[in-house]
Amino acid sequence: MMRFGFKVTVLEGRKRAGGRVYTKKMEGGNRLSAAADLGGSVLTGTLGNPLGIVARQLGDMLHKVRDKCPLYSLDGKPVDPDMDMKVEAAFNRLLDKASTLRQLMGGVSVDVSLGAALETFWDAVNAEETNLFNWHLANLEYANAGLISKLSLAFWDQDDPYDMGGDHCFLPGGNGRLVQALAENVPILYERVVNTIRYGSEGVQVIAGNQVFKGDMALCTVPLGVLKSGSIKFNPELPQRKLDGIKRLGFGLLNKVAMLFPHVFWGTDLETFGHLSDDPSRRGEFFLFYSYATVAGGPLLIALVAGEAAHKFETMPPTDAVTRVIQILKGIYEPQGITVPEPIQTICTRWGSDPFSLGSYSNVAVGASGDDYDILAESVGDGRLFFAGEATNRRYPATMHGAFLSGLREAANMAHYANARALRIKINRNPSKNAHSCASVLADLFREPDLEFGSFSVIFGRRNADPKSTAVLRVTFNEPRKKSHDSSNPDQLHSNKLLFQQLQSHFNQQQQLHVYTLLSRQQALDLREVRGGDEMRLNYLCENLGVKLVGRKGLGPTADSVIALIKAERGNRKPASTSLALKSGTSKLKAGNLKKKFVRRAKIMRTGNGSAPSANSNLVNGKVSDETTTSQAPSNTLGPGQNDSDMLKND
């Protein structure tokens, strides 16, 4: 945003930047130290991951998380490899069955949980198989930061088609280095807890305590948990559509116990190992361990707490939690003759109790769908208040790169709206030239209409694919018409035919006549499909849609805004050229060309789960006007008030 020419102020509720990406330096005796990622920690795939590019720009090689993940039983003994493979294969087949079931159920599957399907199909032979099955369920709950009993059978894996390729990696020194690099030279005001955001046609006011920050636009990047809590008041209230989306989406929990030891006793040949539980309600309690010894700068081990256990962990005394973890580690390693030392320093996270996060990352709960991510991403207040963060990214939710990409997306959107407003300001500052300028702009835009049929042509913004978005319709009368011999009921169409003939008669006296109206994009598409020629379309327009055709001056300020937006957008397009002259073809929109929704099954890999990005950043080129423009929070991890605070799915 700053490079676009915006004056930016970031309001951060915490004492630090980064929110749910939090690297804490742990220290102990003998000058031991380690960088512990208490939030988002794993780059899930490197092919096309923009954060992977930023990481490489920092100069360090990423460290691959190896696939090896041995599992240990309750008694500390390694799980039999054959049984491990058998149960894992059976678990993946269950996911296949669940995928088939939702297809058979159709729309009914929206109201059914994934857990109900999996637990119905599972048929264990013995206790050890049951414990293994529960470990995989815990891993699934870790991947989604949610209880499988609350995940949507229909859409829990809706982002799977976008999973990126490449290795899952650690960044040496922790992901706080990414935050530090991205926040460099950005004006951030810390400990500014936002309680109210006001937005309207004149701009925004963001209130933090007794301070009021005014701007042209604001970008809200608080976690979904904060939006759900209602701790920030919006004035006017957010649209019901957005409120419903906030309510439907799930926001789960993942916690960690980070332990700095005197030395590495668990070995350096693996990054992960797991531990089974015989209690389904505690299956996610310290079920997976991550070794950061090779990347943190010291002997650091982190235990994960997922699912129902993560919620109970919020109230567990830290000493009890650490004692339990040490018991598990001793049960695994002491039978091998390896002494487990006491940790030098420990940290227990409490993301669910953190007022700046109130959870960890989003998921598709029962009753929700991927559409809700898109709804959360929608701006409100005619381009005044914008939203970013992992819960606004349908393709890459619950990931660090998803949050980052959403920030780029909104930077482009904000620049787009600012350019459009700047164009309107320039027009309004020259009232004597206003009518001529608007007419000239409109004429230029209609040289390349987005739709054209008969005497009708339509222009609309390409960036907003919402069928309800506003379009400008022009009817051109440019040749006399022969008397109609239509056999339709004359009383039904008489008034509109007469109007049409009168307008054509007017053309005989004038060089050309254009009349206009505003309608929705979908209405324009419907109008195009009307059969019977221009007279029938005119009848449909007036009788069915109830619109009035007016001259250019009669369109009013709403049309000026739409025209300015379209003009600004087209101004950012690269012109196509030919060998003889610059020439642009007319773009035709195909009716009924709707994006199909599909769901693909997921296989849960032990090395972690995450969404995969393509690098479609949708950046806008072009300058912002010389007039000072203020934005609140340009990036995904930085925002007004309670910053996007807590760990992401890339754990």
XYZ file of C-alpha atoms in Angstrom:
651
model
C 0.000 0.000 0.000
C 2.831 2.368 0.780
C 4.315 1.714 -2.648
C 0.963 2.597 -4.176
C 1.353 6.012 -2.559
C -0.930 5.548 0.436
C -0.264 7.055 3.825
C -0.551 4.002 6.070
C -1.067 3.616 9.800
C -1.241 0.151 11.355
C -3.054 -0.247 14.663
C -1.834 -3.309 16.550
C -3.517 -4.488 19.719
C -0.501 -6.460 20.899
C 2.963 -5.336 21.949
C 4.389 -7.063 18.884
C 3.667 -7.547 15.204
C 2.691 -10.811 13.525
C -0.398 -11.934 15.407
C -0.726 -15.694 15.096
C 2.757 -15.908 13.612
C 4.819 -15.626 16.790
C 8.441 -16.646 17.271
C 9.568 -16.551 20.901
C 13.215 -16.736 21.903
C 13.733 -19.305 24.648
C 16.881 -19.173 26.780
C 18.597 -21.243 29.438
C 21.910 -21.936 31.125
C 25.197 -22.450 29.296
C 24.089 -19.817 26.782
C 21.486 -22.146 25.307
C 18.758 -20.516 23.241
C 16.230 -21.462 20.584
C 13.649 -19.700 18.411
C 10.265 -21.313 19.125
C 7.393 -20.837 16.681
C 4.405 -20.768 19.015
C 2.041 -20.007 16.138
C 2.324 -20.745 12.428
C 5.515 -22.703 11.912
C 5.485 -24.794 8.725
C 5.551 -23.524 5.144
C 3.136 -26.016 3.592
C 4.572 -26.517 0.143
C 7.192 -24.432 -1.593
C 6.064 -24.458 -5.235
C 4.447 -21.081 -5.755
C 4.356 -20.193 -2.067
C 4.983 -16.427 -1.864
C 6.315 -16.760 1.672
C 8.808 -19.304 0.399
C 10.073 -16.600 -1.936
C 10.309 -14.096 0.923
C 12.135 -16.708 3.008
C 14.680 -17.294 0.276
C 15.172 -13.547 -0.038
C 16.236 -13.561 3.604
C 19.195 -15.670 2.537
C 18.626 -18.953 4.382
C 17.888 -22.353 2.918
C 14.545 -23.817 3.950
C 14.707 -27.052 5.935
C 12.559 -29.895 4.614
C 10.272 -31.661 7.089
C 10.960 -35.325 6.414
C 8.147 -37.835 6.018
C 9.417 -40.164 8.710
C 7.038 -40.180 11.693
C 7.283 -43.198 14.028
C 4.365 -43.802 16.397
C 4.581 -45.035 19.986
C 1.956 -46.897 22.020
C 0.760 -46.085 25.518
C 3.540 -48.170 27.031
C 6.160 -46.347 24.986
C 6.823 -49.218 22.594
C 6.972 -48.527 18.850
C 3.773 -49.355 16.990
C 4.107 -52.418 14.783
C 4.882 -51.060 11.268
C 2.546 -53.539 9.568
C -0.366 -52.580 11.808
C 0.486 -48.917 11.338
C 0.291 -49.261 7.544
C -2.884 -51.343 7.784
C -4.762 -48.796 9.899
C -3.508 -45.855 7.861
C -4.726 -47.514 4.648
C -8.074 -48.279 6.298
C -8.359 -44.677 7.465
C -7.770 -43.374 3.948
C -10.409 -45.768 2.629
C -12.822 -44.309 5.170
C -12.166 -40.864 3.749
C -12.981 -42.289 0.321
C -16.224 -43.730 1.669
C -17.098 -40.410 3.281
C -16.522 -38.691 -0.068
C -18.806 -41.200 -1.797
C -21.428 -40.821 0.915
C -21.656 -37.069 0.550
C -22.106 -37.443 -3.191
C -24.977 -39.856 -2.629
C -26.533 -37.610 0.005
C -26.357 -34.507 -2.171
C -27.427 -31.323 -0.428
C -28.320 -33.165 2.772
C -24.601 -33.684 3.482
C -24.308 -29.981 4.303
C -25.986 -30.698 7.639
C -23.935 -33.819 8.462
C -20.560 -33.867 10.214
C -17.469 -35.627 8.939
C -17.102 -37.324 12.309
C -20.529 -38.936 12.061
C -19.561 -40.523 8.749
C -16.104 -41.736 9.793
C -17.138 -43.187 13.125
C -20.094 -44.965 11.497
C -17.875 -46.739 8.980
C -15.006 -47.633 11.324
C -14.945 -51.171 12.636
C -11.888 -51.890 14.793
C -10.656 -55.393 15.510
C -8.782 -54.654 18.734
C -7.858 -51.869 21.156
C -4.548 -51.058 19.494
C -6.236 -50.552 16.135
C -8.766 -48.286 17.838
C -5.973 -46.228 19.397
C -4.273 -45.930 16.011
C -7.544 -44.875 14.407
C -8.013 -42.218 17.090
C -4.492 -40.934 16.426
C -5.432 -40.340 12.789
C -8.604 -38.583 13.899
C -6.469 -36.359 16.133
C -4.225 -35.601 13.173
C -7.302 -34.686 11.143
C -8.512 -32.396 13.927
C -5.054 -30.808 14.035
C -5.170 -30.196 10.283
C -8.524 -28.404 10.606
C -8.247 -26.952 14.119
C -11.676 -28.334 14.783
C -13.530 -31.298 16.208
C -14.502 -33.784 13.491
C -17.954 -33.795 15.072
C -18.284 -30.171 13.927
C -16.583 -30.333 10.513
C -18.817 -30.293 7.439
C -18.978 -33.626 5.625
C -19.826 -31.733 2.442
C -17.099 -29.093 2.441
C -14.443 -29.786 5.096
C -11.826 -30.313 2.358
C -13.107 -27.754 -0.162
C -9.620 -26.219 -0.481
C -7.902 -29.507 -1.391
C -7.848 -28.866 -5.163
C -5.525 -25.932 -4.522
C -2.935 -27.748 -2.405
C 0.474 -26.671 -3.631
C 3.309 -29.003 -4.437
C 6.762 -29.115 -2.990
C 8.099 -29.902 0.438
C 6.792 -28.789 3.794
C 9.572 -26.734 5.336
C 10.819 -24.938 8.432
C 12.430 -21.513 8.209
C 15.657 -21.447 10.259
C 15.287 -18.921 13.040
C 11.487 -19.033 12.947
C 8.757 -17.360 10.938
C 9.070 -14.241 13.022
C 11.799 -13.355 10.561
C 9.156 -13.103 7.842
C 7.101 -10.762 10.012
C 10.130 -8.635 10.804
C 11.046 -8.321 7.131
C 7.509 -7.478 5.992
C 6.978 -4.946 8.806
C 10.196 -3.054 8.094
C 9.577 0.701 7.703
C 5.834 0.225 8.240
C 4.402 2.686 10.810
C 2.856 0.452 13.480
C 1.212 1.758 16.638
C 1.291 -0.985 19.274
C -1.143 -1.584 22.130
C -3.951 0.145 20.249
C -6.945 -2.044 21.006
C -9.711 -1.176 18.582
C -13.262 -1.237 19.925
C -15.218 0.586 17.191
C -14.974 1.007 13.425
C -17.196 3.588 11.760
C -17.452 3.725 8.000
C -19.426 5.739 5.476
C -19.286 7.745 2.280
C -16.842 10.256 3.768
C -14.315 7.689 5.014
C -13.621 5.711 8.171
C -13.018 6.291 11.855
C -11.207 3.628 13.864
C -11.519 4.103 17.618
C -8.939 2.604 19.966
C -9.463 3.586 23.592
C -9.752 7.379 23.684
C -8.037 7.839 20.319
C -9.819 8.285 17.001
C -7.963 7.526 13.779
C -9.486 8.898 10.587
C -8.817 7.696 7.071
C -10.241 7.219 3.619
C -10.261 3.437 3.990
C -9.553 0.757 6.586
C -8.401 -2.834 6.286
C -9.577 -5.116 9.087
C -7.393 -8.199 9.584
C -8.525 -9.427 12.979
C -8.976 -13.210 13.353
C -12.351 -14.815 12.798
C -12.527 -15.545 16.521
C -12.482 -11.817 17.280
C -15.182 -11.134 14.689
C -17.294 -13.898 16.211
C -16.907 -12.419 19.696
C -18.330 -9.046 18.704
C -15.623 -7.201 20.643
C -15.317 -4.732 17.769
C -18.449 -2.701 17.093
C -19.111 -1.705 13.495
C -21.138 1.397 12.726
C -23.221 0.844 10.704
C -23.552 -2.828 11.539
C -22.024 -5.216 9.038
C -24.442 -6.544 6.397
C -26.470 -9.555 7.528
C -24.876 -11.602 4.751
C -21.442 -11.083 6.300
C -22.683 -11.628 9.852
C -24.199 -14.954 8.797
C -20.935 -16.007 7.139
C -18.986 -15.141 10.287
C -21.399 -17.254 12.315
C -21.344 -20.271 9.982
C -17.598 -20.696 9.569
C -15.772 -22.612 12.265
C -12.792 -21.305 14.212
C -10.870 -24.037 15.986
C -8.024 -24.430 18.414
C -4.501 -25.837 18.512
C -2.121 -25.441 21.433
C 1.546 -26.224 22.038
C 4.047 -27.004 24.744
C 7.505 -25.732 23.763
C 10.431 -27.213 25.706
C 14.085 -26.183 25.629
C 16.299 -29.043 26.838
C 19.998 -29.147 27.808
C 20.701 -31.389 24.824
C 18.987 -33.338 22.028
C 18.144 -36.772 23.443
C 15.547 -37.724 20.799
C 17.968 -37.816 17.856
C 18.373 -35.618 14.803
C 17.251 -38.073 12.118
C 13.564 -37.049 12.218
C 11.350 -34.000 12.639
C 8.197 -35.679 13.958
C 7.046 -38.598 16.093
C 3.655 -39.471 17.543
C 2.116 -40.904 20.701
C -1.169 -42.832 21.030
C -3.905 -42.437 23.633
C -6.566 -44.895 24.801
C -9.042 -42.113 25.646
C -10.919 -40.707 22.611
C -11.536 -37.429 24.438
C -7.761 -37.061 24.958
C -6.587 -38.445 21.614
C -5.175 -35.043 20.632
C -3.265 -34.510 23.889
C 0.468 -34.404 23.044
C -0.264 -36.721 20.123
C 2.475 -35.267 17.893
C 5.969 -33.918 18.607
C 7.982 -31.591 16.380
C 11.765 -31.403 16.648
C 13.211 -27.981 15.869
C 16.763 -28.817 16.902
C 18.099 -28.379 13.364
C 16.467 -24.991 12.711
C 15.794 -23.266 16.050
C 19.403 -22.848 17.110
C 19.044 -25.098 20.141
C 17.574 -28.389 21.473
C 13.893 -27.476 21.095
C 10.995 -29.947 21.148
C 7.330 -28.943 20.765
C 4.296 -31.087 21.657
C 0.945 -30.400 19.956
C -2.480 -30.466 21.584
C -5.436 -30.754 19.177
C -9.172 -31.422 19.159
C -11.123 -31.648 22.388
C -7.866 -31.889 24.342
C -6.834 -28.432 23.090
C -9.882 -26.895 24.767
C -9.238 -28.711 28.062
C -5.598 -27.644 27.855
C -6.664 -23.993 28.151
C -7.358 -24.497 31.859
C -4.670 -27.093 32.611
C -1.949 -25.727 34.936
C 1.339 -25.409 33.008
C 3.201 -27.539 35.547
C 0.697 -30.368 35.081
C 1.008 -30.120 31.304
C 4.811 -30.260 31.351
C 4.784 -33.132 33.843
C 2.479 -35.111 31.559
C 4.690 -34.473 28.509
C 7.835 -35.535 30.360
C 6.108 -38.762 31.466
C 5.315 -39.557 27.829
C 8.887 -38.845 26.727
C 10.351 -40.964 29.528
C 8.006 -43.800 28.599
C 9.348 -43.700 25.039
C 13.076 -43.154 25.566
C 14.074 -44.580 28.956
C 13.315 -48.193 27.880
C 15.889 -47.516 25.140
C 18.458 -46.550 27.779
C 18.134 -42.828 27.045
C 17.816 -40.434 29.982
C 15.242 -37.687 29.563
C 16.471 -34.506 31.296
C 14.266 -31.852 32.815
C 13.590 -28.975 30.413
C 15.419 -25.719 31.008
C 12.481 -23.581 29.926
C 8.908 -24.348 28.864
C 6.091 -22.346 27.302
C 2.425 -23.386 27.101
C 0.231 -21.545 24.607
C -3.328 -20.447 25.339
C -4.592 -19.269 21.959
C -8.235 -19.852 22.843
C -8.003 -17.494 25.830
C -5.982 -14.864 23.994
C -8.346 -11.877 23.514
C -6.584 -10.940 20.274
C -7.223 -14.327 18.662
C -9.806 -16.396 20.595
C -8.757 -19.473 18.655
C -6.243 -20.680 16.120
C -7.520 -20.926 12.540
C -10.673 -21.364 10.513
C -12.461 -24.440 9.191
C -15.663 -25.292 7.328
C -18.140 -26.229 10.030
C -21.432 -28.069 9.562
C -23.772 -25.727 7.685
C -20.950 -23.670 6.176
C -19.258 -23.838 2.775
C -16.365 -22.309 0.887
C -18.709 -19.496 -0.143
C -18.471 -18.139 3.390
C -14.768 -17.394 2.935
C -15.693 -15.260 -0.079
C -18.396 -13.509 1.926
C -15.917 -12.619 4.662
C -13.615 -11.175 1.993
C -16.251 -8.761 0.658
C -15.680 -5.073 1.332
C -18.474 -2.940 2.778
C -19.388 0.727 2.694
C -18.820 1.226 -1.041
C -15.094 0.629 -0.840
C -14.414 2.044 2.616
C -13.938 -1.011 4.836
C -12.014 -4.061 3.648
C -11.237 -7.460 5.186
C -8.186 -9.717 4.953
C -6.721 -12.696 6.803
C -6.698 -16.459 6.408
C -10.461 -16.703 7.018
C -11.089 -14.538 3.939
C -9.158 -16.790 1.561
C -11.288 -19.569 0.101
C -8.437 -21.365 -1.657
C -5.809 -21.185 1.064
C -7.597 -20.827 4.421
C -5.842 -21.572 7.698
C -2.380 -20.975 6.238
C 0.242 -18.265 6.526
C 0.497 -17.884 2.775
C -3.296 -17.654 2.528
C -3.277 -14.727 4.941
C -0.403 -13.092 3.062
C -2.115 -13.461 -0.316
C -5.326 -11.999 1.092
C -3.343 -8.906 2.060
C -2.070 -8.519 -1.494
C -5.609 -9.010 -2.776
C -7.006 -6.238 -0.602
C -4.119 -3.889 -1.387
C -5.134 -4.215 -5.032
C -8.818 -3.686 -4.206
C -8.120 -0.612 -2.103
C -5.937 0.924 -4.797
C -8.687 0.208 -7.310
C -11.315 2.047 -5.267
C -8.927 4.907 -4.500
C -8.170 5.417 -8.175
C -11.876 5.431 -8.980
C -12.589 8.026 -6.305
C -9.655 10.134 -7.468
C -11.146 10.180 -10.958
C -14.486 11.382 -9.608
C -12.772 14.104 -7.563
C -10.979 15.417 -10.622
C -14.255 15.589 -12.510
C -16.090 17.328 -9.662
C -13.350 19.955 -9.318
C -14.099 21.176 -12.832
C -17.868 21.815 -12.760
C -17.844 23.766 -16.003
C -16.376 20.751 -17.761
C -18.247 18.157 -15.737
C -20.996 17.285 -18.196
C -18.659 17.200 -21.150
C -16.059 15.072 -19.277
C -18.602 12.517 -18.056
C -20.168 12.233 -21.473
C -16.733 11.802 -23.020
C -15.734 9.108 -20.523
C -18.997 7.251 -21.062
C -18.623 7.415 -24.837
C -15.096 6.034 -24.580
C -16.209 3.142 -22.387
C -19.042 2.170 -24.730
C -16.617 1.887 -27.614
C -15.757 -1.494 -26.079
C -18.924 -2.730 -24.335
C -18.851 -5.868 -22.226
C -22.166 -6.994 -23.720
C -23.734 -6.002 -27.043
C -27.016 -7.222 -28.545
C -29.296 -5.430 -30.986
C -29.534 -1.759 -30.082
C -28.421 -2.526 -26.524
C -24.913 -2.434 -25.066
C -23.701 -2.865 -21.483
C -20.548 -2.010 -19.522
C -19.590 -3.291 -16.087
C -16.542 -3.871 -13.905
C -14.612 -7.042 -14.576
C -13.146 -7.331 -11.072
C -16.504 -7.747 -9.369
C -18.151 -10.900 -10.723
C -21.148 -10.560 -8.381
C -24.353 -10.950 -10.469
C -25.873 -8.174 -8.348
C -23.108 -5.683 -9.187
C -24.246 -2.563 -11.031
C -23.936 -2.217 -14.805
C -24.689 0.647 -17.198
C -27.050 -0.079 -20.108
C -27.180 2.059 -23.246
C -29.876 1.896 -25.932
C -28.814 3.368 -29.248
C -31.286 4.521 -31.892
C -29.320 4.852 -35.071
C -31.582 3.907 -37.974
C -35.282 4.238 -38.837
C -37.286 1.058 -38.477
C -39.954 -0.294 -40.757
C -43.474 -0.520 -39.490
C -43.900 -3.652 -37.474
C -46.178 -6.427 -38.714
C -45.978 -8.314 -35.432
C -49.162 -10.246 -34.709
C -48.783 -9.915 -30.927
C -51.514 -8.384 -28.825
C -51.413 -4.665 -29.788
C -52.691 -3.509 -26.421
C -49.915 -5.328 -24.585
C -47.008 -3.841 -26.503
C -48.554 -0.664 -27.932
C -47.067 1.798 -25.455
C -43.503 0.520 -25.726
C -43.649 0.090 -29.506
C -44.943 3.626 -29.794
C -42.118 4.841 -27.584
C -39.609 2.945 -29.688
C -41.028 4.384 -32.914
C -41.050 7.895 -31.467
C -37.422 7.548 -30.478
C -36.546 6.292 -33.940
C -38.419 9.240 -35.385
C -36.379 11.497 -33.155
C -33.280 9.947 -34.710
C -34.447 11.163 -38.113
C -34.191 14.712 -36.802
C -31.070 14.238 -34.652
C -27.739 12.729 -35.615
C -27.960 10.005 -32.962
C -29.754 9.272 -29.703
C -28.419 7.379 -26.671
C -30.527 6.662 -23.596
C -29.269 4.956 -20.457
C -30.240 3.179 -17.283
C -28.629 1.304 -14.401
C -29.374 -2.350 -13.750
C -27.652 -5.377 -12.281
C -25.225 -7.518 -14.212
C -27.635 -10.463 -14.026
C -30.514 -8.345 -15.317
C -28.379 -7.385 -18.304
C -27.714 -11.057 -19.021
C -31.426 -11.844 -18.717
C -32.287 -8.971 -21.053
C -29.928 -10.332 -23.674
C -31.796 -13.650 -23.688
C -35.186 -12.038 -24.433
C -36.398 -13.136 -27.860
C -38.426 -11.071 -30.333
C -36.034 -8.261 -31.139
C -35.410 -4.845 -29.639
C -39.112 -4.036 -29.169
C -39.574 -7.097 -26.946
C -36.400 -6.271 -25.043
C -37.613 -2.722 -24.490
C -40.933 -4.056 -23.249
C -39.116 -6.444 -20.880
C -36.917 -3.619 -19.665
C -39.794 -1.299 -18.861
C -42.528 -3.736 -17.845
C -40.606 -6.544 -16.138
C -37.635 -4.671 -14.721
C -39.469 -1.392 -14.189
C -36.533 0.814 -15.159
C -36.573 4.238 -16.776
C -34.463 5.206 -19.753
C -32.887 8.635 -19.329
C -30.326 10.846 -20.989
C -26.746 11.010 -19.789
C -27.448 13.864 -17.379
C -30.303 11.954 -15.798
C -28.184 9.050 -14.573
C -27.117 10.789 -11.366
C -24.178 10.365 -8.941
C -24.595 6.596 -8.503
C -23.925 6.109 -12.182
C -20.943 8.459 -11.947
C -19.435 6.173 -9.306
C -19.976 3.065 -11.414
C -18.565 4.748 -14.508
C -15.519 5.965 -12.588
C -14.828 2.464 -11.257
C -15.047 0.938 -14.725
C -12.855 3.700 -16.132
C -10.223 3.202 -13.433
C -10.217 -0.547 -13.954
C -9.846 -0.297 -17.708
C -7.111 2.265 -17.268
C -5.053 -0.406 -15.523
C -5.417 -2.954 -18.321
C -2.571 -3.502 -20.750
C -3.648 -2.557 -24.288
C -3.465 -5.206 -26.973
C -1.606 -4.184 -30.112
C -1.446 -5.304 -33.726
C 1.275 -4.791 -36.300
C -0.621 -1.907 -37.930
C -2.472 -0.157 -35.147
C -3.733 -0.485 -31.586
C -6.972 -2.373 -31.616
C -9.085 -3.867 -28.839
C -11.752 -6.423 -29.473
C -15.143 -6.357 -27.852
C -15.408 -8.670 -24.912
C -18.507 -10.839 -24.909
C -19.751 -12.461 -21.722
C -21.191 -15.924 -22.142
C -24.484 -16.441 -20.403
C -24.623 -19.211 -17.871
C -20.866 -19.533 -17.632
C -20.859 -20.194 -13.905
C -17.967 -21.643 -11.978
C -18.712 -25.196 -10.969
C -18.164 -26.195 -7.391
C -16.565 -29.511 -6.711
C -15.159 -31.245 -3.685
C -12.213 -33.583 -3.642
C -11.219 -36.019 -0.947
C -8.147 -35.478 1.186
C -5.475 -37.790 2.473
C -4.102 -36.600 5.784
C -0.321 -36.793 5.810
C 1.506 -36.922 9.082
C 3.985 -34.303 8.068
C 1.294 -31.670 8.409
C -1.563 -30.309 6.393
C -2.151 -27.080 4.649
C -3.678 -25.356 1.731
C -1.831 -24.679 -1.439
C -1.555 -21.408 -3.271
C -1.269 -20.268 -6.766
C 0.370 -16.899 -6.960
C -2.588 -15.012 -8.407
C -2.047 -11.777 -6.499
C -4.316 -9.617 -8.685
C -2.214 -6.480 -8.153
C -3.317 -3.137 -9.541
C -0.850 -0.922 -11.360
C -1.204 2.815 -11.572
C -0.840 5.823 -9.360
C -3.050 7.069 -6.598
C -4.009 10.719 -6.879
C -1.853 13.399 -5.287
C -4.467 13.819 -2.606
C -3.424 12.222 0.695
C -5.165 8.896 1.250
C -5.052 6.996 4.523
C -5.427 3.253 4.854
C -5.668 1.142 7.977
C -3.440 -1.913 7.730
C -2.067 -3.059 4.400
C -1.178 -6.655 5.015
C -2.656 -9.895 6.156
C -0.984 -10.036 9.545
C -1.371 -6.349 10.325
C -4.650 -4.575 10.864
C -6.649 -2.095 12.856
C -7.059 -2.945 16.465
C -6.680 -6.540 17.388
C -4.203 -7.671 14.816
C -4.536 -11.007 13.086
C -3.375 -12.801 16.191
C -2.768 -16.508 16.634
C -1.312 -19.536 15.027
C -2.232 -20.673 11.547
C -2.758 -24.128 10.172
C 0.885 -24.261 9.021
C 1.929 -25.585 12.386
